[in-house]
PDB file of C-alpha atoms in Angstrom:
ATOM      1  CA  MET A 249     108.653  21.455  22.594  1.00  0.00           C
ATOM      2  CA  ILE A 250     107.102  22.246  25.977  1.00  0.00           C
ATOM      3  CA  GLU A 251     103.638  22.374  24.370  1.00  0.00           C
ATOM      4  CA  LEU A 252     104.217  18.877  22.949  1.00  0.00           C
ATOM      5  CA  ILE A 253     105.216  17.456  26.366  1.00  0.00           C
ATOM      6  CA  GLU A 254     102.251  19.165  28.034  1.00  0.00           C
ATOM      7  CA  GLY A 255      99.900  17.886  25.349  1.00  0.00           C
ATOM      8  CA  VAL A 256     101.100  14.293  25.761  1.00  0.00           C
ATOM      9  CA  LEU A 257     100.880  14.458  29.587  1.00  0.00           C
ATOM     10  CA  LEU A 258      97.415  16.044  29.626  1.00  0.00           C
ATOM     11  CA  THR A 259      96.126  13.519  27.041  1.00  0.00           C
ATOM     12  CA  MET A 260      97.429  10.682  29.227  1.00  0.00           C
ATOM     13  CA  LEU A 261      95.760  12.291  32.282  1.00  0.00           C
ATOM     14  CA  ALA A 262      92.436  12.322  30.428  1.00  0.00           C
ATOM     15  CA  ALA A 263      92.933   8.703  29.309  1.00  0.00           C
ATOM     16  CA  VAL A 264      93.684   7.569  32.882  1.00  0.00           C
ATOM     17  CA  THR A 265      90.607   9.443  34.158  1.00  0.00           C
ATOM     18  CA  ILE A 266      88.351   7.665  31.630  1.00  0.00           C
ATOM     19  CA  ALA A 267      89.984   4.341  32.560  1.00  0.00           C
ATOM     20  CA  ILE A 268      89.259   5.023  36.277  1.00  0.00           C
ATOM     21  CA  VAL A 269      85.594   5.756  35.519  1.00  0.00           C
ATOM     22  CA  ARG A 270      85.214   2.598  33.404  1.00  0.00           C
ATOM     23  CA  GLN A 271      87.115   0.314  35.808  1.00  0.00           C
ATOM     24  CA  HIS A 272      84.938  -1.733  38.189  1.00  0.00           C
ATOM     25  CA  ASN A 273      87.729  -3.583  40.001  1.00  0.00           C
ATOM     26  CA  LEU A 274      88.635  -1.248  42.895  1.00  0.00           C
ATOM     27  CA  PHE A 275      92.210  -2.574  43.043  1.00  0.00           C
ATOM     28  CA  GLY A 276      92.631  -1.395  39.453  1.00  0.00           C
ATOM     29  CA  VAL A 277      91.101   1.970  40.375  1.00  0.00           C
ATOM     30  CA  VAL A 278      93.634   2.496  43.202  1.00  0.00           C
ATOM     31  CA  ILE A 279      96.593   1.638  40.947  1.00  0.00           C
ATOM     32  CA  LEU A 280      95.264   3.912  38.177  1.00  0.00           C
ATOM     33  CA  ALA A 281      94.866   6.710  40.761  1.00  0.00           C
ATOM     34  CA  GLY A 282      98.562   6.244  41.572  1.00  0.00           C
ATOM     35  CA  VAL A 283      99.387   6.517  37.852  1.00  0.00           C
ATOM     36  CA  TYR A 284      97.255   9.680  37.722  1.00  0.00           C
ATOM     37  CA  SER A 285      99.282  11.186  40.606  1.00  0.00           C
ATOM     38  CA  PHE A 286     102.605  10.420  38.903  1.00  0.00           C
ATOM     39  CA  LEU A 287     101.357  12.016  35.649  1.00  0.00           C
ATOM     40  CA  MET A 288     100.188  15.046  37.667  1.00  0.00           C
ATOM     41  CA  ALA A 289     103.641  15.258  39.302  1.00  0.00           C
ATOM     42  CA  SER A 290     105.198  15.264  35.790  1.00  0.00           C
ATOM     43  CA  VAL A 291     102.833  18.074  34.726  1.00  0.00           C
ATOM     44  CA  LEU A 292     103.895  20.087  37.815  1.00  0.00           C
ATOM     45  CA  ILE A 293     107.572  19.565  36.905  1.00  0.00           C
ATOM     46  CA  VAL A 294     106.829  20.948  33.422  1.00  0.00           C
ATOM     47  CA  LEU A 295     105.204  23.941  35.162  1.00  0.00           C
ATOM     48  CA  ASP A 296     108.472  24.448  37.183  1.00  0.00           C
ATOM     49  CA  ALA A 297     106.707  23.737  40.501  1.00  0.00           C
ATOM     50  CA  VAL A 298     109.242  21.145  41.653  1.00  0.00           C
ATOM     51  CA  ASP A 299     108.340  21.347  45.355  1.00  0.00           C
ATOM     52  CA  VAL A 300     104.678  20.656  44.639  1.00  0.00           C
ATOM     53  CA  ALA A 301     105.626  17.860  42.203  1.00  0.00           C
ATOM     54  CA  MET A 302     107.664  16.176  44.948  1.00  0.00           C
ATOM     55  CA  THR A 303     104.736  16.380  47.363  1.00  0.00           C
ATOM     56  CA  GLU A 304     102.296  15.045  44.749  1.00  0.00           C
ATOM     57  CA  ALA A 305     104.557  12.090  43.925  1.00  0.00           C
ATOM     58  CA  SER A 306     105.207  11.126  47.562  1.00  0.00           C
ATOM     59  CA  VAL A 307     101.744  11.760  49.044  1.00  0.00           C
ATOM     60  CA  GLY A 308      99.455  11.209  46.054  1.00  0.00           C
ATOM     61  CA  ALA A 309     101.188   8.238  44.463  1.00  0.00           C
ATOM     62  CA  GLY A 310     102.916   6.810  47.545  1.00  0.00           C
ATOM     63  CA  ILE A 311     101.128   7.156  50.884  1.00  0.00           C
ATOM     64  CA  SER A 312      97.565   7.505  49.497  1.00  0.00           C
ATOM     65  CA  THR A 313      97.956   4.365  47.378  1.00  0.00           C
ATOM     66  CA  VAL A 314      99.208   2.347  50.367  1.00  0.00           C
ATOM     67  CA  ILE A 315      96.364   3.558  52.626  1.00  0.00           C
ATOM     68  CA  LEU A 316      93.730   2.932  49.930  1.00  0.00           C
ATOM     69  CA  LEU A 317      95.116  -0.598  49.425  1.00  0.00           C
ATOM     70  CA  ALA A 318      94.917  -1.159  53.203  1.00  0.00           C
ATOM     71  CA  THR A 319      91.279  -0.015  53.030  1.00  0.00           C
ATOM     72  CA  LEU A 320      90.558  -2.435  50.156  1.00  0.00           C
ATOM     73  CA  TYR A 321      91.918  -5.228  52.336  1.00  0.00           C
ATOM     74  CA  LEU A 322      89.108  -4.375  54.801  1.00  0.00           C
ATOM     75  CA  THR A 323      86.293  -3.767  52.341  1.00  0.00           C
ATOM     76  CA  GLY A 324      86.985  -6.147  49.437  1.00  0.00           C
ATOM     77  CA  SER A 325      87.802  -4.944  45.942  1.00  0.00           C
ATOM     78  CA  ARG A 326      84.540  -5.503  44.024  1.00  0.00           C
ATOM     79  CA  GLU A 327      82.386  -2.489  43.280  1.00  0.00           C
ATOM     80  CA  ASP A 328      78.715  -2.956  44.207  1.00  0.00           C
ATOM     81  CA  PRO A 329      76.204  -2.274  41.388  1.00  0.00           C
ATOM     82  CA  PRO A 330      74.784   1.267  41.808  1.00  0.00           C
ATOM     83  CA  ALA A 331      71.580   1.442  43.861  1.00  0.00           C
ATOM     84  CA  HIS A 332      70.104   4.432  41.960  1.00  0.00           C
ATOM     85  CA  THR A 333      70.184   5.616  38.361  1.00  0.00           C
ATOM     86  CA  PRO A 334      73.182   7.904  37.830  1.00  0.00           C
ATOM     87  CA  ALA A 335      71.003  10.754  36.438  1.00  0.00           C
ATOM     88  CA  LEU A 336      71.235  13.115  39.443  1.00  0.00           C
ATOM     89  CA  PRO A 337      75.005  12.647  40.070  1.00  0.00           C
ATOM     90  CA  LEU A 338      75.602  13.118  36.324  1.00  0.00           C
ATOM     91  CA  PHE A 339      73.589  16.374  36.381  1.00  0.00           C
ATOM     92  CA  VAL A 340      75.463  17.701  39.451  1.00  0.00           C
ATOM     93  CA  ALA A 341      78.861  16.772  37.970  1.00  0.00           C
ATOM     94  CA  THR A 342      78.024  18.361  34.596  1.00  0.00           C
ATOM     95  CA  VAL A 343      76.782  21.631  36.140  1.00  0.00           C
ATOM     96  CA  THR A 344      79.760  21.878  38.532  1.00  0.00           C
ATOM     97  CA  GLY A 345      82.219  21.078  35.742  1.00  0.00           C
ATOM     98  CA  ALA A 346      80.623  23.657  33.430  1.00  0.00           C
ATOM     99  CA  ALA A 347      80.751  26.290  36.221  1.00  0.00           C
ATOM    100  CA  LEU A 348      84.458  25.566  36.805  1.00  0.00           C
ATOM    101  CA  ILE A 349      85.284  25.800  33.079  1.00  0.00           C
ATOM    102  CA  TRP A 350      83.259  29.042  32.865  1.00  0.00           C
ATOM    103  CA  GLY A 351      85.315  30.334  35.827  1.00  0.00           C
ATOM    104  CA  THR A 352      88.613  29.700  34.010  1.00  0.00           C
ATOM    105  CA  PHE A 353      87.633  32.240  31.306  1.00  0.00           C
ATOM    106  CA  GLN A 354      88.233  34.970  33.896  1.00  0.00           C
ATOM    107  CA  LEU A 355      91.740  33.736  34.739  1.00  0.00           C
ATOM    108  CA  PRO A 356      94.791  35.449  33.207  1.00  0.00           C
ATOM    109  CA  GLY A 357      96.405  33.577  30.307  1.00  0.00           C
ATOM    110  CA  PHE A 358      98.952  30.826  30.973  1.00  0.00           C
ATOM    111  CA  GLY A 359     102.425  32.198  31.744  1.00  0.00           C
ATOM    112  CA  VAL A 360     101.415  35.888  31.551  1.00  0.00           C
ATOM    113  CA  ALA A 361     104.082  37.852  33.457  1.00  0.00           C
ATOM    114  CA  HIS A 362     101.805  40.702  34.590  1.00  0.00           C
ATOM    115  CA  SER A 363      98.897  38.747  35.989  1.00  0.00           C
ATOM    116  CA  PRO A 364      97.685  40.033  39.403  1.00  0.00           C
ATOM    117  CA  ILE A 365      99.450  37.244  41.323  1.00  0.00           C
ATOM    118  CA  HIS A 366     102.858  38.437  40.047  1.00  0.00           C
ATOM    119  CA  ASP A 367     102.180  42.127  40.729  1.00  0.00           C
ATOM    120  CA  HIS A 368     101.075  41.831  44.363  1.00  0.00           C
ATOM    121  CA  VAL A 369     103.193  40.201  47.126  1.00  0.00           C
ATOM    122  CA  ALA A 370     105.407  37.934  44.977  1.00  0.00           C
ATOM    123  CA  PRO A 371     107.831  40.752  43.946  1.00  0.00           C
ATOM    124  CA  ALA A 372     108.078  41.879  47.597  1.00  0.00           C
ATOM    125  CA  TYR A 373     109.020  38.339  48.705  1.00  0.00           C
ATOM    126  CA  LEU A 374     111.619  38.002  45.914  1.00  0.00           C
ATOM    127  CA  GLU A 375     113.114  41.403  46.708  1.00  0.00           C
ATOM    128  CA  ALA A 376     113.269  40.811  50.486  1.00  0.00           C
ATOM    129  CA  SER A 377     114.800  37.341  50.122  1.00  0.00           C
ATOM    130  CA  THR A 378     117.533  38.681  47.797  1.00  0.00           C
ATOM    131  CA  LYS A 379     118.222  41.730  49.994  1.00  0.00           C
ATOM    132  CA  HIS A 380     118.605  39.724  53.214  1.00  0.00           C
ATOM    133  CA  GLU A 381     120.462  36.751  51.618  1.00  0.00           C
ATOM    134  CA  MET A 382     117.644  34.374  52.514  1.00  0.00           C
ATOM    135  CA  PRO A 383     117.729  30.714  51.333  1.00  0.00           C
ATOM    136  CA  PRO A 384     118.225  30.470  47.551  1.00  0.00           C
ATOM    137  CA  ASN A 385     115.068  28.369  47.241  1.00  0.00           C
ATOM    138  CA  VAL A 386     112.478  31.128  47.626  1.00  0.00           C
ATOM    139  CA  VAL A 387     109.722  28.542  48.126  1.00  0.00           C
ATOM    140  CA  THR A 388     111.316  27.551  51.453  1.00  0.00           C
ATOM    141  CA  ALA A 389     111.781  31.188  52.480  1.00  0.00           C
ATOM    142  CA  VAL A 390     108.130  31.983  51.675  1.00  0.00           C
ATOM    143  CA  LEU A 391     106.715  28.853  53.348  1.00  0.00           C
ATOM    144  CA  ALA A 392     108.746  28.798  56.543  1.00  0.00           C
ATOM    145  CA  ASP A 393     109.492  32.493  57.034  1.00  0.00           C
ATOM    146  CA  PHE A 394     107.333  35.075  55.214  1.00  0.00           C
ATOM    147  CA  ARG A 395     104.212  32.940  55.594  1.00  0.00           C
ATOM    148  CA  GLY A 396     105.183  31.113  58.796  1.00  0.00           C
ATOM    149  CA  TYR A 397     101.669  31.477  60.241  1.00  0.00           C
ATOM    150  CA  ASP A 398     100.152  29.670  57.230  1.00  0.00           C
ATOM    151  CA  THR A 399     102.588  26.772  57.557  1.00  0.00           C
ATOM    152  CA  LEU A 400     101.881  26.561  61.298  1.00  0.00           C
ATOM    153  CA  GLY A 401      98.205  26.257  60.373  1.00  0.00           C
ATOM    154  CA  GLU A 402      98.973  23.564  57.771  1.00  0.00           C
ATOM    155  CA  THR A 403     101.012  21.558  60.288  1.00  0.00           C
ATOM    156  CA  THR A 404      98.091  21.819  62.703  1.00  0.00           C
ATOM    157  CA  VAL A 405      95.771  20.513  59.961  1.00  0.00           C
ATOM    158  CA  ILE A 406      97.998  17.437  59.458  1.00  0.00           C
ATOM    159  CA  PHE A 407      98.079  16.938  63.252  1.00  0.00           C
ATOM    160  CA  THR A 408      94.276  17.195  63.425  1.00  0.00           C
ATOM    161  CA  ALA A 409      93.826  14.731  60.541  1.00  0.00           C
ATOM    162  CA  GLY A 410      96.135  12.219  62.234  1.00  0.00           C
ATOM    163  CA  ILE A 411      94.362  12.540  65.582  1.00  0.00           C
ATOM    164  CA  GLY A 412      90.987  12.170  63.839  1.00  0.00           C
ATOM    165  CA  VAL A 413      91.988   8.948  62.050  1.00  0.00           C
ATOM    166  CA  MET A 414      93.466   7.529  65.258  1.00  0.00           C
ATOM    167  CA  LEU A 415      90.289   8.319  67.223  1.00  0.00           C
ATOM    168  CA  LEU A 416      88.066   6.757  64.547  1.00  0.00           C
ATOM    169  CA  LEU A 417      90.093   3.599  63.880  1.00  0.00           C
ATOM    170  CA  ARG A 418      91.692   2.892  67.250  1.00  0.00           C
ATOM    171  CA  GLY A 419      88.884   3.977  69.567  1.00  0.00           C
ATOM    172  CA  ARG A 420      86.991   0.682  69.396  1.00  0.00           C
ATOM    173  CA  ARG A 421      89.898  -1.452  70.520  1.00  0.00           C
ATOM    174  CA  LYS A 422      90.534   0.817  73.516  1.00  0.00           C
ATOM    175  CA  ARG A 423      86.915   0.330  74.562  1.00  0.00           C
ATOM    176  CA  GLN A 424      87.220  -3.433  74.095  1.00  0.00           C
ATOM    177  CA  HIS A 425      90.274  -3.367  76.364  1.00  0.00           C
ATOM    178  CA  GLY A 426      88.320  -1.310  78.869  1.00  0.00           C
ATOM    179  CA  SER A 427      85.329  -3.672  78.873  1.00  0.00           C
ATOM    180  CA  ALA A 428      87.632  -6.697  79.158  1.00  0.00           C
ATOM    181  CA  LYS A 429      89.265  -5.059  82.170  1.00  0.00           C
ATOM    182  CA  GLU A 430      85.902  -4.288  83.749  1.00  0.00           C
ATOM    183  CA  ALA A 431      84.804  -7.884  83.147  1.00  0.00           C
ATOM    184  CA  SER A 432      87.926  -9.211  84.856  1.00  0.00           C
ATOM    185  CA  ASP A 433      87.500  -6.767  87.758  1.00  0.00           C
ATOM    186  CA  THR A 434      83.940  -7.842  88.563  1.00  0.00           C
TER     187      THR A 434
ATOM    188  CA  MET B  62     104.274 -13.537  56.018  1.00  0.00           C
ATOM    189  CA  LYS B  63     107.281 -14.552  53.923  1.00  0.00           C
ATOM    190  CA  LEU B  64     107.533 -12.807  50.598  1.00  0.00           C
ATOM    191  CA  ASP B  65     109.791 -13.408  47.641  1.00  0.00           C
ATOM    192  CA  LEU B  66     113.539 -13.463  48.401  1.00  0.00           C
ATOM    193  CA  ILE B  67     114.280 -10.915  45.651  1.00  0.00           C
ATOM    194  CA  LEU B  68     111.705  -8.552  47.138  1.00  0.00           C
ATOM    195  CA  ARG B  69     113.218  -8.815  50.621  1.00  0.00           C
ATOM    196  CA  VAL B  70     116.845  -8.388  49.516  1.00  0.00           C
ATOM    197  CA  GLY B  71     115.856  -5.584  47.123  1.00  0.00           C
ATOM    198  CA  THR B  72     114.043  -3.743  49.904  1.00  0.00           C
ATOM    199  CA  LYS B  73     117.045  -4.041  52.215  1.00  0.00           C
ATOM    200  CA  LEU B  74     119.253  -2.599  49.461  1.00  0.00           C
ATOM    201  CA  ILE B  75     116.942   0.347  48.768  1.00  0.00           C
ATOM    202  CA  LEU B  76     116.066   1.273  52.384  1.00  0.00           C
ATOM    203  CA  PRO B  77     119.401   2.926  53.367  1.00  0.00           C
ATOM    204  CA  PHE B  78     119.229   5.169  50.296  1.00  0.00           C
ATOM    205  CA  ILE B  79     115.648   6.210  51.083  1.00  0.00           C
ATOM    206  CA  LEU B  80     116.622   6.936  54.712  1.00  0.00           C
ATOM    207  CA  ILE B  81     119.596   9.070  53.613  1.00  0.00           C
ATOM    208  CA  PHE B  82     117.518  10.832  50.950  1.00  0.00           C
ATOM    209  CA  ALA B  83     115.057  12.071  53.621  1.00  0.00           C
ATOM    210  CA  PRO B  84     117.563  14.194  55.644  1.00  0.00           C
ATOM    211  CA  TYR B  85     119.072  15.360  52.330  1.00  0.00           C
ATOM    212  CA  VAL B  86     115.672  16.672  51.229  1.00  0.00           C
ATOM    213  CA  HIS B  87     115.146  18.172  54.704  1.00  0.00           C
ATOM    214  CA  PHE B  88     118.444  20.044  55.060  1.00  0.00           C
ATOM    215  CA  HIS B  89     118.835  20.836  51.361  1.00  0.00           C
ATOM    216  CA  GLY B  90     115.373  22.393  51.244  1.00  0.00           C
ATOM    217  CA  ASP B  91     116.996  25.848  51.483  1.00  0.00           C
ATOM    218  CA  TYR B  92     118.797  25.295  48.181  1.00  0.00           C
ATOM    219  CA  GLY B  93     116.717  22.834  46.187  1.00  0.00           C
ATOM    220  CA  PRO B  94     113.213  21.445  46.061  1.00  0.00           C
ATOM    221  CA  GLY B  95     111.848  19.881  49.225  1.00  0.00           C
ATOM    222  CA  GLY B  96     111.752  20.625  52.920  1.00  0.00           C
ATOM    223  CA  GLY B  97     110.293  19.237  56.116  1.00  0.00           C
ATOM    224  CA  PHE B  98     107.005  18.051  54.606  1.00  0.00           C
ATOM    225  CA  GLN B  99     108.508  16.052  51.739  1.00  0.00           C
ATOM    226  CA  ALA B 100     111.269  14.621  53.966  1.00  0.00           C
ATOM    227  CA  GLY B 101     108.691  13.549  56.545  1.00  0.00           C
ATOM    228  CA  VAL B 102     106.697  11.688  53.904  1.00  0.00           C
ATOM    229  CA  ILE B 103     109.877   9.967  52.639  1.00  0.00           C
ATOM    230  CA  ILE B 104     110.764   8.725  56.167  1.00  0.00           C
ATOM    231  CA  ALA B 105     107.205   7.420  56.643  1.00  0.00           C
ATOM    232  CA  ALA B 106     107.339   5.744  53.207  1.00  0.00           C
ATOM    233  CA  ALA B 107     110.588   3.962  54.128  1.00  0.00           C
ATOM    234  CA  ILE B 108     109.082   2.470  57.300  1.00  0.00           C
ATOM    235  CA  ILE B 109     105.809   1.596  55.516  1.00  0.00           C
ATOM    236  CA  LEU B 110     107.830  -0.238  52.832  1.00  0.00           C
ATOM    237  CA  TYR B 111     109.634  -2.124  55.619  1.00  0.00           C
ATOM    238  CA  ALA B 112     106.277  -2.983  57.221  1.00  0.00           C
ATOM    239  CA  ILE B 113     104.811  -4.254  53.928  1.00  0.00           C
ATOM    240  CA  VAL B 114     107.767  -6.523  53.127  1.00  0.00           C
ATOM    241  CA  PHE B 115     108.875  -7.671  56.596  1.00  0.00           C
ATOM    242  CA  GLY B 116     105.599  -7.517  58.501  1.00  0.00           C
ATOM    243  CA  LEU B 117     103.936  -5.029  60.841  1.00  0.00           C
ATOM    244  CA  ASP B 118     105.588  -6.385  64.003  1.00  0.00           C
ATOM    245  CA  ALA B 119     109.096  -5.874  62.600  1.00  0.00           C
ATOM    246  CA  ALA B 120     108.214  -2.272  61.684  1.00  0.00           C
ATOM    247  CA  LYS B 121     106.795  -1.652  65.157  1.00  0.00           C
ATOM    248  CA  ARG B 122     110.096  -2.783  66.680  1.00  0.00           C
ATOM    249  CA  VAL B 123     111.885  -0.126  64.591  1.00  0.00           C
ATOM    250  CA  ALA B 124     109.300   2.618  65.148  1.00  0.00           C
ATOM    251  CA  PRO B 125     107.178   1.774  68.212  1.00  0.00           C
ATOM    252  CA  GLN B 126     103.548   2.815  67.872  1.00  0.00           C
ATOM    253  CA  GLY B 127     103.426   4.555  71.261  1.00  0.00           C
ATOM    254  CA  LEU B 128     106.478   6.688  70.413  1.00  0.00           C
ATOM    255  CA  ILE B 129     105.104   7.576  66.959  1.00  0.00           C
ATOM    256  CA  GLU B 130     101.760   8.669  68.394  1.00  0.00           C
ATOM    257  CA  ARG B 131     103.505  10.870  70.975  1.00  0.00           C
ATOM    258  CA  LEU B 132     105.605  12.520  68.237  1.00  0.00           C
ATOM    259  CA  VAL B 133     102.460  13.710  66.356  1.00  0.00           C
ATOM    260  CA  PRO B 134     101.682  16.603  68.762  1.00  0.00           C
ATOM    261  CA  LEU B 135     105.384  17.132  69.620  1.00  0.00           C
ATOM    262  CA  GLY B 136     106.181  18.493  66.131  1.00  0.00           C
ATOM    263  CA  VAL B 137     103.330  21.008  66.268  1.00  0.00           C
ATOM    264  CA  LEU B 138     104.454  22.057  69.774  1.00  0.00           C
ATOM    265  CA  LEU B 139     108.042  22.569  68.532  1.00  0.00           C
ATOM    266  CA  TYR B 140     106.784  24.705  65.619  1.00  0.00           C
ATOM    267  CA  ALA B 141     104.449  26.746  67.829  1.00  0.00           C
ATOM    268  CA  SER B 142     107.067  27.289  70.532  1.00  0.00           C
ATOM    269  CA  ALA B 143     109.588  28.556  67.943  1.00  0.00           C
ATOM    270  CA  GLY B 144     107.518  31.741  67.923  1.00  0.00           C
ATOM    271  CA  LEU B 145     107.709  32.314  71.668  1.00  0.00           C
ATOM    272  CA  PRO B 146     111.333  33.552  72.208  1.00  0.00           C
ATOM    273  CA  ALA B 147     110.745  36.679  70.119  1.00  0.00           C
ATOM    274  CA  MET B 148     107.463  37.409  71.910  1.00  0.00           C
ATOM    275  CA  LEU B 149     108.739  36.764  75.461  1.00  0.00           C
ATOM    276  CA  SER B 150     111.917  38.822  75.031  1.00  0.00           C
ATOM    277  CA  ASN B 151     109.945  41.740  73.502  1.00  0.00           C
ATOM    278  CA  LYS B 152     112.225  41.764  70.448  1.00  0.00           C
ATOM    279  CA  GLY B 153     109.552  41.039  67.888  1.00  0.00           C
ATOM    280  CA  ARG B 154     106.207  39.505  67.149  1.00  0.00           C
ATOM    281  CA  TYR B 155     105.179  35.830  67.266  1.00  0.00           C
ATOM    282  CA  LEU B 156     107.287  33.670  64.879  1.00  0.00           C
ATOM    283  CA  ASP B 157     109.815  36.474  64.372  1.00  0.00           C
ATOM    284  CA  TYR B 158     113.152  34.694  63.788  1.00  0.00           C
ATOM    285  CA  GLY B 159     115.351  37.732  64.570  1.00  0.00           C
ATOM    286  CA  VAL B 160     116.150  36.482  68.097  1.00  0.00           C
ATOM    287  CA  PHE B 161     117.914  33.317  66.897  1.00  0.00           C
ATOM    288  CA  GLY B 162     121.142  35.130  65.937  1.00  0.00           C
ATOM    289  CA  HIS B 163     122.798  38.504  65.385  1.00  0.00           C
ATOM    290  CA  HIS B 164     123.092  38.432  61.607  1.00  0.00           C
ATOM    291  CA  PHE B 165     119.753  38.581  59.770  1.00  0.00           C
ATOM    292  CA  ALA B 166     120.361  35.692  57.336  1.00  0.00           C
ATOM    293  CA  HIS B 167     121.830  33.519  60.125  1.00  0.00           C
ATOM    294  CA  ALA B 168     118.939  34.091  62.511  1.00  0.00           C
ATOM    295  CA  HIS B 169     116.365  33.322  59.835  1.00  0.00           C
ATOM    296  CA  GLU B 170     118.221  30.204  58.709  1.00  0.00           C
ATOM    297  CA  TRP B 171     117.989  28.912  62.295  1.00  0.00           C
ATOM    298  CA  GLY B 172     114.339  29.881  62.530  1.00  0.00           C
ATOM    299  CA  ILE B 173     113.495  28.078  59.277  1.00  0.00           C
ATOM    300  CA  LEU B 174     115.436  24.994  60.412  1.00  0.00           C
ATOM    301  CA  ILE B 175     113.597  24.794  63.771  1.00  0.00           C
ATOM    302  CA  VAL B 176     110.215  25.255  62.113  1.00  0.00           C
ATOM    303  CA  GLU B 177     110.970  22.672  59.400  1.00  0.00           C
ATOM    304  CA  THR B 178     112.088  20.198  62.084  1.00  0.00           C
ATOM    305  CA  GLY B 179     108.682  20.609  63.702  1.00  0.00           C
ATOM    306  CA  VAL B 180     107.071  19.912  60.320  1.00  0.00           C
ATOM    307  CA  ILE B 181     109.183  16.799  59.606  1.00  0.00           C
ATOM    308  CA  ILE B 182     108.361  15.319  63.047  1.00  0.00           C
ATOM    309  CA  THR B 183     104.609  15.877  62.733  1.00  0.00           C
ATOM    310  CA  VAL B 184     104.324  14.796  59.068  1.00  0.00           C
ATOM    311  CA  SER B 185     106.385  11.596  59.361  1.00  0.00           C
ATOM    312  CA  SER B 186     104.719  10.479  62.592  1.00  0.00           C
ATOM    313  CA  THR B 187     101.186  11.342  61.392  1.00  0.00           C
ATOM    314  CA  MET B 188     101.615   9.364  58.145  1.00  0.00           C
ATOM    315  CA  LEU B 189     102.970   6.392  60.107  1.00  0.00           C
ATOM    316  CA  ALA B 190     100.276   6.617  62.797  1.00  0.00           C
ATOM    317  CA  ILE B 191      97.544   6.606  60.108  1.00  0.00           C
ATOM    318  CA  PHE B 192      99.193   3.602  58.427  1.00  0.00           C
ATOM    319  CA  TYR B 193      99.451   1.737  61.756  1.00  0.00           C
ATOM    320  CA  ALA B 194      95.792   2.505  62.517  1.00  0.00           C
ATOM    321  CA  PHE B 195      94.697   0.995  59.163  1.00  0.00           C
ATOM    322  CA  ALA B 196      97.064  -1.972  59.303  1.00  0.00           C
ATOM    323  CA  ASP B 197      96.073  -2.864  62.894  1.00  0.00           C
ATOM    324  CA  ARG B 198      92.442  -2.933  61.892  1.00  0.00           C
ATOM    325  CA  SER B 199      92.965  -5.249  58.919  1.00  0.00           C
ATOM    326  CA  ARG B 200      94.507  -7.875  61.216  1.00  0.00           C
ATOM    327  CA  ARG B 201      91.369  -8.341  63.269  1.00  0.00           C
TER     328      ARG B 201
END
């Protein structure tokens, strides 16, 4: 049953990807990207990664779509005809894709219980969180407690991204205010 | 910008549920899926929905831009300073939650809550600040 659901979801993901590539109206591309994110969130639910699915649905399908639509409002939604032949990008994409697929041959099989990731720190986290009566959702215990430094770093990344966008998009108006002030002073 | 009546009434009906769902996801993160990050995005999404349907000025009256942009570093500061008590009192290393209570599970629950509150503040205000930055630009 689970194979059937996965098969349907992954087929739809591939179909949406092809539709995105073939679509020339950028508004359509943004909406299809939102559909892609919701399908990805469903795949993550099938994989029992509910926390990640929630993040994918809210950030990928929600916030990203809104911000991309706001960008389209600035740039217009028609795609310009390509300036060069797509031969070089096609070559780069094919080689990178082939390298990634070749890399997956080294990965342990799907759902194998004794893959390296399950034999290293994961059992220690599970054991410690049961022993000390930590929160029942181990994901929260790992994120906010065992790996608190990592999450501090991630929060700093979000902070940096926000500051960067604000500097890029709001900087010009500040300067305009400044020059207007200087003009009125002189 | 006046949009369809159904859209406006529908949004007003949905908004309270979205705003209640965010703290649920935040505080229930110990037991179910979610936590500070997801809750922060849900809060930002609620205000962005309000801004899309009722206009940017109405949203800025609810969540003033200056306040939102000050909250962005405040969340990171709260998270980073949660590690200091253990270090300053010589009872543990940076981000050791043992100092927040006598019982192990209790102390760590408090530690996780403080840290997640830092995350929810930074995530929700960053998402909103980015949205405001884009929306302001499209008006000129």
